[in-house]
Short mmCIF file of C-alpha atoms in Angstrom, two decimals:
data_model
loop_
_atom_site.label_atom_id
_atom_site.label_comp_id
_atom_site.label_asym_id
_atom_site.label_seq_id
_atom_site.Cartn_x
_atom_site.Cartn_y
_atom_site.Cartn_z
CA UNK A 1 80.98 64.84 123.51
CA UNK A 2 82.36 67.16 121.32
CA UNK A 3 82.40 70.72 121.49
CA UNK A 4 83.55 74.28 119.87
CA UNK A 5 84.36 77.22 121.71
CA UNK A 6 83.73 79.99 120.08
CA UNK A 7 84.25 84.22 120.43
CA UNK A 8 86.97 83.78 122.35
CA UNK A 9 88.35 85.87 124.83
CA UNK A 10 85.38 88.08 125.99
CA UNK A 11 82.42 86.58 125.03
CA UNK A 12 83.86 82.85 124.41
CA UNK A 13 80.72 80.16 124.35
CA UNK A 14 80.73 76.36 124.35
CA UNK A 15 78.66 74.56 121.79
CA UNK A 16 78.22 71.30 121.83
CA UNK A 17 77.17 68.56 119.65
CA UNK A 18 76.20 65.36 123.00
CA UNK A 19 75.42 62.17 121.39
CA UNK A 20 72.19 59.76 122.73
CA UNK A 21 73.70 59.23 127.11
CA UNK A 22 75.82 61.58 126.71
CA UNK A 23 75.38 63.96 130.37
CA UNK A 24 77.03 67.47 131.16
CA UNK A 25 76.73 69.30 135.08
CA UNK A 26 76.54 72.91 134.45
CA UNK A 27 76.67 75.99 136.21
CA UNK A 28 72.58 76.65 136.54
CA UNK A 29 71.66 79.33 134.49
CA UNK A 30 74.44 78.97 131.81
CA UNK A 31 72.42 76.53 129.73
CA UNK A 32 71.73 79.44 126.17
CA UNK A 33 70.26 77.17 123.80
CA UNK A 34 69.87 72.98 123.22
CA UNK A 35 67.19 70.72 121.17
CA UNK A 36 64.48 69.19 121.93
CA UNK A 37 64.95 66.14 123.26
CA UNK A 38 68.01 66.30 126.31
CA UNK A 39 66.58 65.23 129.83
CA UNK A 40 68.02 68.17 132.33
CA UNK A 41 68.14 67.31 135.90
CA UNK A 42 68.33 70.02 138.87
CA UNK A 43 70.30 69.45 141.99
CA UNK A 44 72.49 70.51 144.73
CA UNK A 45 76.21 69.91 143.59
CA UNK A 46 77.28 67.14 146.02
CA UNK A 47 74.98 66.56 149.20
CA UNK A 48 73.20 69.41 150.79
CA UNK A 49 74.77 70.43 153.03
CA UNK A 50 77.73 71.14 150.83
CA UNK A 51 75.61 72.94 148.19
CA UNK A 52 74.92 74.98 151.01
CA UNK A 53 78.56 76.21 151.76
CA UNK A 54 79.20 76.77 148.12
CA UNK A 55 76.71 79.19 147.46
CA UNK A 56 77.44 80.98 150.74
CA UNK A 57 80.41 80.40 151.09
CA UNK A 58 81.78 79.98 146.88
CA UNK A 59 79.93 82.13 144.99
CA UNK A 60 78.04 79.67 143.13
CA UNK A 61 74.73 78.37 143.00
CA UNK A 62 73.62 75.92 145.05
CA UNK A 63 72.03 74.36 142.06
CA UNK A 64 73.62 72.14 138.83
CA UNK A 65 71.43 71.81 136.30
CA UNK A 66 72.57 68.05 134.58
CA UNK A 67 71.48 67.58 130.65
CA UNK A 68 71.83 64.27 129.88
CA UNK A 69 71.08 63.92 125.52
CA UNK A 70 68.00 61.68 124.62
CA UNK A 71 69.69 61.53 120.93
CA UNK A 72 72.26 63.37 119.46
CA UNK A 73 71.56 66.95 120.49
CA UNK A 74 73.44 70.56 120.03
CA UNK A 75 73.65 72.10 124.01
CA UNK A 76 75.63 75.43 124.39
CA UNK A 77 77.30 76.77 127.55
CA UNK A 78 77.70 80.60 128.69
CA UNK A 79 79.37 81.87 131.74
CA UNK A 80 77.24 85.02 132.59
CA UNK A 81 79.72 87.55 132.76
CA UNK A 82 81.86 88.84 129.93
CA UNK A 83 85.50 86.88 129.36
CA UNK A 84 87.19 83.46 128.11
CA UNK A 85 85.88 79.60 128.18
CA UNK A 86 88.89 77.36 128.64
CA UNK A 87 88.96 73.19 128.71
CA UNK A 88 90.81 71.63 131.50
CA UNK A 89 90.94 67.85 131.72
CA UNK A 90 90.98 65.51 134.53
CA UNK A 91 92.46 62.46 134.88
CA UNK A 92 91.58 60.72 138.87
CA UNK A 93 92.81 63.86 139.88
CA UNK A 94 92.28 67.33 141.42
CA UNK A 95 92.06 70.82 140.86
CA UNK A 96 91.32 74.41 142.54
CA UNK A 97 89.64 76.99 141.60
CA UNK A 98 88.56 80.37 142.29
CA UNK A 99 85.05 80.48 143.54
CA UNK A 100 82.94 82.11 140.33
CA UNK A 101 85.30 80.06 137.80
CA UNK A 102 83.21 76.88 137.59
CA UNK A 103 80.84 76.45 134.31
CA UNK A 104 80.69 73.37 133.55
CA UNK A 105 82.51 69.38 133.48
CA UNK A 106 81.22 66.31 132.85
CA UNK A 107 78.99 64.57 135.57
CA UNK A 108 81.95 61.91 136.71
CA UNK A 109 83.13 65.60 139.09
CA UNK A 110 82.30 66.55 141.85
CA UNK A 111 82.43 70.46 142.75
CA UNK A 112 83.32 70.94 146.71
CA UNK A 113 84.02 73.84 148.93
CA UNK A 114 87.40 74.14 149.93
CA UNK A 115 88.64 76.96 152.42
CA UNK A 116 91.68 78.42 151.86
CA UNK A 117 93.62 79.04 155.22
CA UNK A 118 93.93 81.44 157.38
CA UNK A 119 96.49 82.49 154.85
CA UNK A 120 93.55 84.13 152.68
CA UNK A 121 91.71 85.71 155.20
CA UNK A 122 93.37 88.52 154.28
CA UNK A 123 92.80 88.54 150.28
CA UNK A 124 90.70 90.52 149.01
CA UNK A 125 89.03 88.14 146.98
CA UNK A 126 88.25 86.17 149.64
CA UNK A 127 88.31 83.20 151.47
CA UNK A 128 86.67 79.84 150.20
CA UNK A 129 88.09 78.35 146.64
CA UNK A 130 86.42 74.75 144.49
CA UNK A 131 87.82 72.42 144.55
CA UNK A 132 87.18 69.83 141.70
CA UNK A 133 87.63 66.34 141.29
CA UNK A 134 87.13 63.16 139.97
CA UNK A 135 87.88 61.87 135.78
CA UNK A 136 86.42 64.19 133.04
CA UNK A 137 86.32 66.87 131.20
CA UNK A 138 86.03 70.56 132.81
CA UNK A 139 84.67 74.18 131.51
CA UNK A 140 86.78 76.67 133.48
CA UNK A 141 85.31 80.61 133.16
CA UNK A 142 87.08 83.95 133.44
CA UNK A 143 87.00 87.83 133.18
CA UNK A 144 88.97 88.51 130.37
CA UNK A 145 91.33 86.01 128.90
CA UNK A 146 92.62 82.51 130.19
CA UNK A 147 97.07 82.13 130.92
CA UNK A 148 98.49 79.65 131.95
CA UNK A 149 101.23 79.40 133.16
CA UNK A 150 103.93 76.03 134.26
CA UNK A 151 105.13 76.59 137.22
CA UNK A 152 108.80 75.10 138.46
CA UNK A 153 110.00 77.24 140.91
CA UNK A 154 108.29 80.00 142.74
CA UNK A 155 105.23 82.16 140.89
CA UNK A 156 104.14 85.22 142.18
CA UNK A 157 100.40 86.20 141.34
CA UNK A 158 97.78 89.16 142.20
CA UNK A 159 95.42 87.60 144.30
CA UNK A 160 92.32 88.57 141.54
CA UNK A 161 94.09 87.23 138.86
CA UNK A 162 93.61 83.91 140.29
CA UNK A 163 91.22 81.06 137.44
CA UNK A 164 92.63 78.13 138.98
CA UNK A 165 95.59 76.06 139.29
CA UNK A 166 97.14 72.33 140.69
CA UNK A 167 96.86 71.39 143.73
CA UNK A 168 100.82 70.15 143.90
CA UNK A 169 101.46 73.92 144.54
CA UNK A 170 101.78 75.42 147.33
CA UNK A 171 100.56 78.87 147.91
CA UNK A 172 101.17 81.69 150.94
CA UNK A 173 99.43 85.08 150.29
CA UNK A 174 101.69 87.28 150.77
CA UNK A 175 102.09 91.76 151.05
CA UNK A 176 103.37 92.16 147.84
CA UNK A 177 106.99 93.81 148.87
CA UNK A 178 107.17 96.51 151.94
CA UNK A 179 104.15 98.17 153.20
CA UNK A 180 104.66 100.59 151.40
CA UNK A 181 104.23 98.91 147.77
CA UNK A 182 101.27 97.34 149.28
CA UNK A 183 99.36 100.34 150.32
CA UNK A 184 100.67 102.65 147.37
CA UNK A 185 101.70 100.20 144.43
CA UNK A 186 97.33 99.20 144.07
CA UNK A 187 98.77 95.46 143.61
CA UNK A 188 98.01 94.93 147.48
CA UNK A 189 98.17 90.77 148.41
CA UNK A 190 99.28 88.67 146.61
CA UNK A 191 99.81 84.35 146.57
CA UNK A 192 103.35 83.29 146.43
CA UNK A 193 103.27 80.13 144.61
CA UNK A 194 105.92 76.56 144.81
CA UNK A 195 106.04 73.58 143.87
CA UNK A 196 105.88 72.35 140.35
CA UNK A 197 102.02 72.43 138.85
CA UNK A 198 100.03 73.82 136.30
CA UNK A 199 98.67 77.82 137.51
CA UNK A 200 95.20 79.95 135.38
CA UNK A 201 95.15 83.17 135.86
CA UNK A 202 92.98 85.05 133.70
CA UNK A 203 93.91 89.31 132.72
CA UNK A 204 91.55 91.03 133.67
CA UNK A 205 89.55 91.00 138.12
CA UNK A 206 85.80 91.65 137.78
CA UNK A 207 86.59 93.94 141.38
CA UNK A 208 88.66 96.38 139.43
CA UNK A 209 85.92 97.11 137.08
CA UNK A 210 83.66 97.29 140.03
CA UNK A 211 85.68 100.32 141.47
CA UNK A 212 86.36 101.69 138.98
CA UNK A 213 83.01 101.96 137.57
CA UNK A 214 82.38 103.10 140.93
CA UNK A 215 84.98 106.62 140.28
CA UNK A 216 82.14 107.72 138.15
CA UNK A 217 79.84 107.20 140.10
CA UNK A 218 77.75 110.60 141.94
CA UNK A 219 78.11 110.81 146.01
CA UNK B 1 75.88 98.66 98.30
CA UNK B 2 78.27 96.30 99.97
CA UNK B 3 79.34 95.69 104.00
CA UNK B 4 82.05 95.20 105.76
CA UNK B 5 82.39 94.22 109.59
CA UNK B 6 85.65 94.63 110.84
CA UNK B 7 86.36 93.92 114.51
CA UNK B 8 83.65 91.18 116.17
CA UNK B 9 83.15 90.18 118.15
CA UNK B 10 84.34 92.42 121.21
CA UNK B 11 83.92 96.30 119.10
CA UNK B 12 81.68 95.46 115.77
CA UNK B 13 81.80 98.11 113.63
CA UNK B 14 79.84 97.90 110.08
CA UNK B 15 81.30 99.96 106.77
CA UNK B 16 78.30 100.85 104.61
CA UNK B 17 79.54 101.56 101.24
CA UNK B 18 77.24 102.67 98.67
CA UNK B 19 77.10 103.48 95.43
CA UNK B 20 75.26 107.29 93.99
CA UNK B 21 72.01 107.12 94.75
CA UNK B 22 72.19 104.16 97.60
CA UNK B 23 70.67 104.44 101.47
CA UNK B 24 70.84 102.99 104.89
CA UNK B 25 69.04 103.09 107.08
CA UNK B 26 70.24 103.21 110.75
CA UNK B 27 68.68 104.04 114.20
CA UNK B 28 69.82 106.79 115.32
CA UNK B 29 72.97 107.06 116.77
CA UNK B 30 74.23 104.32 115.35
CA UNK B 31 76.63 106.57 113.25
CA UNK B 32 80.18 106.88 113.67
CA UNK B 33 81.42 109.08 110.47
CA UNK B 34 80.64 109.50 107.49
CA UNK B 35 81.78 110.53 103.20
CA UNK B 36 81.06 114.42 102.67
CA UNK B 37 78.91 113.25 100.23
CA UNK B 38 75.96 111.24 102.25
CA UNK B 39 73.49 113.23 103.39
CA UNK B 40 71.67 112.06 106.22
CA UNK B 41 67.37 112.36 106.21
CA UNK B 42 66.41 112.29 110.13
CA UNK B 43 62.44 110.68 110.07
CA UNK B 44 60.24 108.50 112.40
CA UNK B 45 60.99 105.65 112.27
CA UNK B 46 57.55 103.91 109.98
CA UNK B 47 56.71 104.83 107.15
CA UNK B 48 53.09 105.21 107.93
CA UNK B 49 50.81 107.32 111.44
CA UNK B 50 52.91 108.71 113.61
CA UNK B 51 50.98 105.53 115.93
CA UNK B 52 53.21 103.70 114.61
CA UNK B 53 56.85 104.66 114.95
CA UNK B 54 55.25 105.55 118.64
CA UNK B 55 54.14 101.90 118.77
CA UNK B 56 58.25 100.91 117.64
CA UNK B 57 59.74 103.10 119.82
CA UNK B 58 57.43 102.26 123.17
CA UNK B 59 56.48 99.25 122.63
CA UNK B 60 60.21 97.94 120.19
CA UNK B 61 62.47 99.35 122.33
CA UNK B 62 63.77 101.70 120.17
CA UNK B 63 64.74 105.54 118.92
CA UNK B 64 61.36 106.85 118.07
CA UNK B 65 63.98 108.45 115.38
CA UNK B 66 65.67 106.16 112.43
CA UNK B 67 68.09 108.18 109.98
CA UNK B 68 68.64 107.45 106.59
CA UNK B 69 72.00 107.56 104.53
CA UNK B 70 72.31 108.95 101.25
CA UNK B 71 75.36 108.69 98.77
CA UNK B 72 75.38 111.97 96.66
CA UNK B 73 77.77 112.56 93.02
CA UNK B 74 79.15 109.41 93.45
CA UNK B 75 79.90 106.15 96.64
CA UNK B 76 80.84 106.97 99.82
CA UNK B 77 80.66 105.04 103.42
CA UNK B 78 79.18 105.46 106.46
CA UNK B 79 80.18 103.78 109.28
CA UNK B 80 77.69 102.23 112.32
CA UNK B 81 78.56 100.96 115.88
CA UNK B 82 75.94 99.55 118.01
CA UNK B 83 76.15 101.15 122.47
CA UNK B 84 77.09 98.38 124.15
CA UNK B 85 79.82 96.26 122.99
CA UNK B 86 79.09 93.62 121.17
CA UNK B 87 79.06 91.62 117.96
CA UNK B 88 76.83 92.48 114.70
CA UNK B 89 76.10 90.18 111.68
CA UNK B 90 74.52 90.85 108.54
CA UNK B 91 71.07 89.11 107.44
CA UNK B 92 70.20 89.40 103.77
CA UNK B 93 66.77 89.30 103.20
CA UNK B 94 64.84 88.03 99.76
CA UNK B 95 61.53 88.30 100.17
CA UNK B 96 60.84 86.98 103.27
CA UNK B 97 60.57 88.17 107.10
CA UNK B 98 62.44 88.23 109.55
CA UNK B 99 62.13 89.56 113.99
CA UNK B 100 63.98 90.78 115.96
CA UNK B 101 64.43 91.43 119.21
CA UNK B 102 63.98 95.16 120.31
CA UNK B 103 67.10 96.61 120.65
CA UNK B 104 68.53 93.92 117.71
CA UNK B 105 68.55 96.30 114.60
CA UNK B 106 71.26 97.96 113.41
CA UNK B 107 70.63 98.94 109.89
CA UNK B 108 68.33 98.21 106.90
CA UNK B 109 68.09 98.47 103.54
CA UNK B 110 65.60 101.23 102.97
CA UNK B 111 63.60 99.03 101.35
CA UNK B 112 63.20 96.50 104.02
CA UNK B 113 59.41 97.27 105.79
CA UNK B 114 59.62 97.99 109.59
CA UNK B 115 56.71 97.24 112.13
CA UNK B 116 57.25 96.41 116.09
CA UNK B 117 55.40 92.61 116.53
CA UNK B 118 52.95 92.51 119.87
CA UNK B 119 53.89 89.56 122.00
CA UNK B 120 50.75 89.99 123.84
CA UNK B 121 50.89 87.82 127.44
CA UNK B 122 53.92 86.36 126.12
CA UNK B 123 56.62 89.10 125.91
CA UNK B 124 54.86 89.53 129.43
CA UNK B 125 55.99 87.12 131.27
CA UNK B 126 58.95 87.09 129.68
CA UNK B 127 60.89 89.40 132.02
CA UNK B 128 63.54 90.13 129.30
CA UNK B 129 60.52 92.65 127.43
CA UNK B 130 60.59 90.66 124.72
CA UNK B 131 59.29 92.38 121.89
CA UNK B 132 60.42 91.64 118.51
CA UNK B 133 60.66 93.88 115.19
CA UNK B 134 58.89 92.87 112.83
CA UNK B 135 60.62 93.23 109.46
CA UNK B 136 60.04 92.05 105.57
CA UNK B 137 61.32 93.18 102.18
CA UNK B 138 64.17 91.98 100.01
CA UNK B 139 67.70 93.20 100.76
CA UNK B 140 71.07 93.60 103.69
CA UNK B 141 69.74 93.96 106.97
CA UNK B 142 72.48 94.01 110.69
CA UNK B 143 72.22 93.21 113.68
CA UNK B 144 73.75 93.54 116.35
CA UNK B 145 74.48 91.96 119.82
CA UNK B 146 75.23 91.83 123.52
CA UNK B 147 78.12 89.66 122.80
CA UNK B 148 78.97 87.14 119.99
CA UNK B 149 76.26 85.08 117.38
CA UNK B 150 76.01 82.18 117.08
CA UNK B 151 73.33 81.26 113.64
CA UNK B 152 71.41 78.07 114.26
CA UNK B 153 69.62 76.13 112.18
CA UNK B 154 66.41 74.41 113.56
CA UNK B 155 64.77 71.93 112.08
CA UNK B 156 62.17 70.53 115.17
CA UNK B 157 61.57 71.98 118.63
CA UNK B 158 64.68 73.62 119.52
CA UNK B 159 65.29 75.85 122.90
CA UNK B 160 66.59 79.50 123.55
CA UNK B 161 67.30 81.48 126.83
CA UNK B 162 64.74 84.48 126.04
CA UNK B 163 67.57 86.61 126.98
CA UNK B 164 70.20 85.57 124.18
CA UNK B 165 67.12 85.58 121.48
CA UNK B 166 68.76 88.47 119.12
CA UNK B 167 66.21 87.07 115.28
CA UNK B 168 64.83 84.60 114.15
CA UNK B 169 62.73 83.72 110.74
CA UNK B 170 58.90 83.65 110.34
CA UNK B 171 59.14 80.83 108.94
CA UNK B 172 59.35 80.02 112.93
CA UNK B 173 56.71 79.95 115.34
CA UNK B 174 56.93 80.16 119.54
CA UNK B 175 56.08 79.53 122.56
CA UNK B 176 58.08 80.93 125.73
CA UNK B 177 57.63 77.79 128.14
CA UNK B 178 58.75 76.92 131.66
CA UNK B 179 62.98 75.73 131.55
CA UNK B 180 61.88 71.83 132.38
CA UNK B 181 60.10 70.93 135.54
CA UNK B 182 58.93 72.39 138.38
CA UNK B 183 62.44 72.37 140.32
CA UNK B 184 64.57 73.07 137.76
CA UNK B 185 61.85 75.89 137.20
CA UNK B 186 62.49 77.38 139.79
CA UNK B 187 66.33 76.43 141.15
CA UNK B 188 67.88 75.57 138.03
CA UNK B 189 68.21 79.18 136.75
CA UNK B 190 66.98 79.64 133.30
CA UNK B 191 63.32 80.57 134.42
CA UNK B 192 61.20 80.87 131.28
CA UNK B 193 62.67 80.20 127.75
CA UNK B 194 61.29 80.11 124.26
CA UNK B 195 60.48 76.96 122.58
CA UNK B 196 60.92 77.17 119.47
CA UNK B 197 59.41 74.72 116.39
CA UNK B 198 59.23 74.64 112.16
CA UNK B 199 62.50 74.77 109.76
CA UNK B 200 64.40 77.75 110.09
CA UNK B 201 66.83 79.86 111.52
CA UNK B 202 67.76 81.61 115.23
CA UNK B 203 70.42 83.80 115.81
CA UNK B 204 71.63 84.13 119.83
CA UNK B 205 73.96 86.25 121.69
CA UNK B 206 77.47 84.16 123.26
CA UNK B 207 75.72 86.79 126.12
CA UNK B 208 72.73 88.21 128.12
CA UNK B 209 71.88 91.94 128.95
CA UNK B 210 69.65 91.52 132.02
CA UNK B 211 72.41 88.88 133.62
CA UNK B 212 75.10 91.84 132.88
CA UNK B 213 72.17 93.63 135.16
CA UNK B 214 71.65 91.43 137.99
CA UNK B 215 75.67 91.41 138.26
CA UNK B 216 75.73 95.70 138.32
CA UNK B 217 72.96 95.21 140.41
CA UNK B 218 74.51 93.18 143.27
CA UNK B 219 78.27 94.59 142.67
CA UNK B 220 77.45 98.53 142.92
CA UNK B 221 75.68 100.50 146.26
CA UNK B 222 72.08 101.46 145.29
CA UNK B 223 70.58 104.68 143.66
CA UNK B 224 69.99 107.83 145.29
CA UNK B 225 66.45 109.03 145.91
#
């Protein structure tokens, strides 16, 4: 499986060149173009209940398409929204994703919905996360550019800027400073990560765009 | 005529350098700025009858009016940009024809003829208002997109999601078909796709406007009556 990512970071698109027998699993609706010699299978993500949970709770489509090359083919995959695409590699391990961050992966990687715990109830970005696990390539998407941060001690992240993190990191949802800062600083709630691992963040928040546009709409 | 494209792919702008006597035709509203010695003439989108321009405006999604910029008393420049954030690509036509998605036309050499190709039921069923402007002749053509533009060489059969087509050469034929089997068609999220056949180039954009619209509809409150 070969690929390039063009038009980074605003309108990133993944351009695969698949060899015969290669498979890519992708979020429904993300195919931009492909050669004809591709077999397409549409299936519930990882079993019906898990797919349903992902649709209702995880913010992704219930369905995933699997593209399998019957000969050498081109396949273009892009997220729906403006933003970046980042490649990650999993080696019999898992990664926690913000809902909506999953774009596509090797067919061997499974995607499940993960309850973020009561602590996440107060965060405005929602309670549910996705868990990707297995071995192979995983491609995540964002609104804004994706920035990778190695956390060694503690790091505080605005909840809306989360894209993905390694499960070796623990987190708590917390106020930003005192109550005055939480309510007035415009930062709302933040996630305090601790431990050692990698964290991927996005440089913009979709909710921020919507709030900004809402300010201009007639009442 | 020389054309520079800067700020690709998000906020692309074309700077067209015209020698004395040279012209460029652009969709109305696309001008960012120009030299003082460049004149603007506003005219119907198409030479010929009123109906032809009206057809382009109604079916082609293009403005009824176009502007032609011409350099007088020496050389000058015109800067052009499309409405949406996105890319611009220059296509050099050499006595040939390309079809451009209705809103993808930015500017062209005035020698290039423009007409609307009625797509009939093909366009009607696509749900993406799939009308194409037919551009033929010789000279530079500027196409614009939402998202970045990639050019794909087709030799055989090539499938493109209808919302991602920017332009294609007339050496290709296409039909609108469902995506994969029935299950993929209903649940695969792609709906209808264009199946290009033959040998030629297709320009695809990395994002699509109907997708952006759907996202805004989900997140913004309903329009008041």
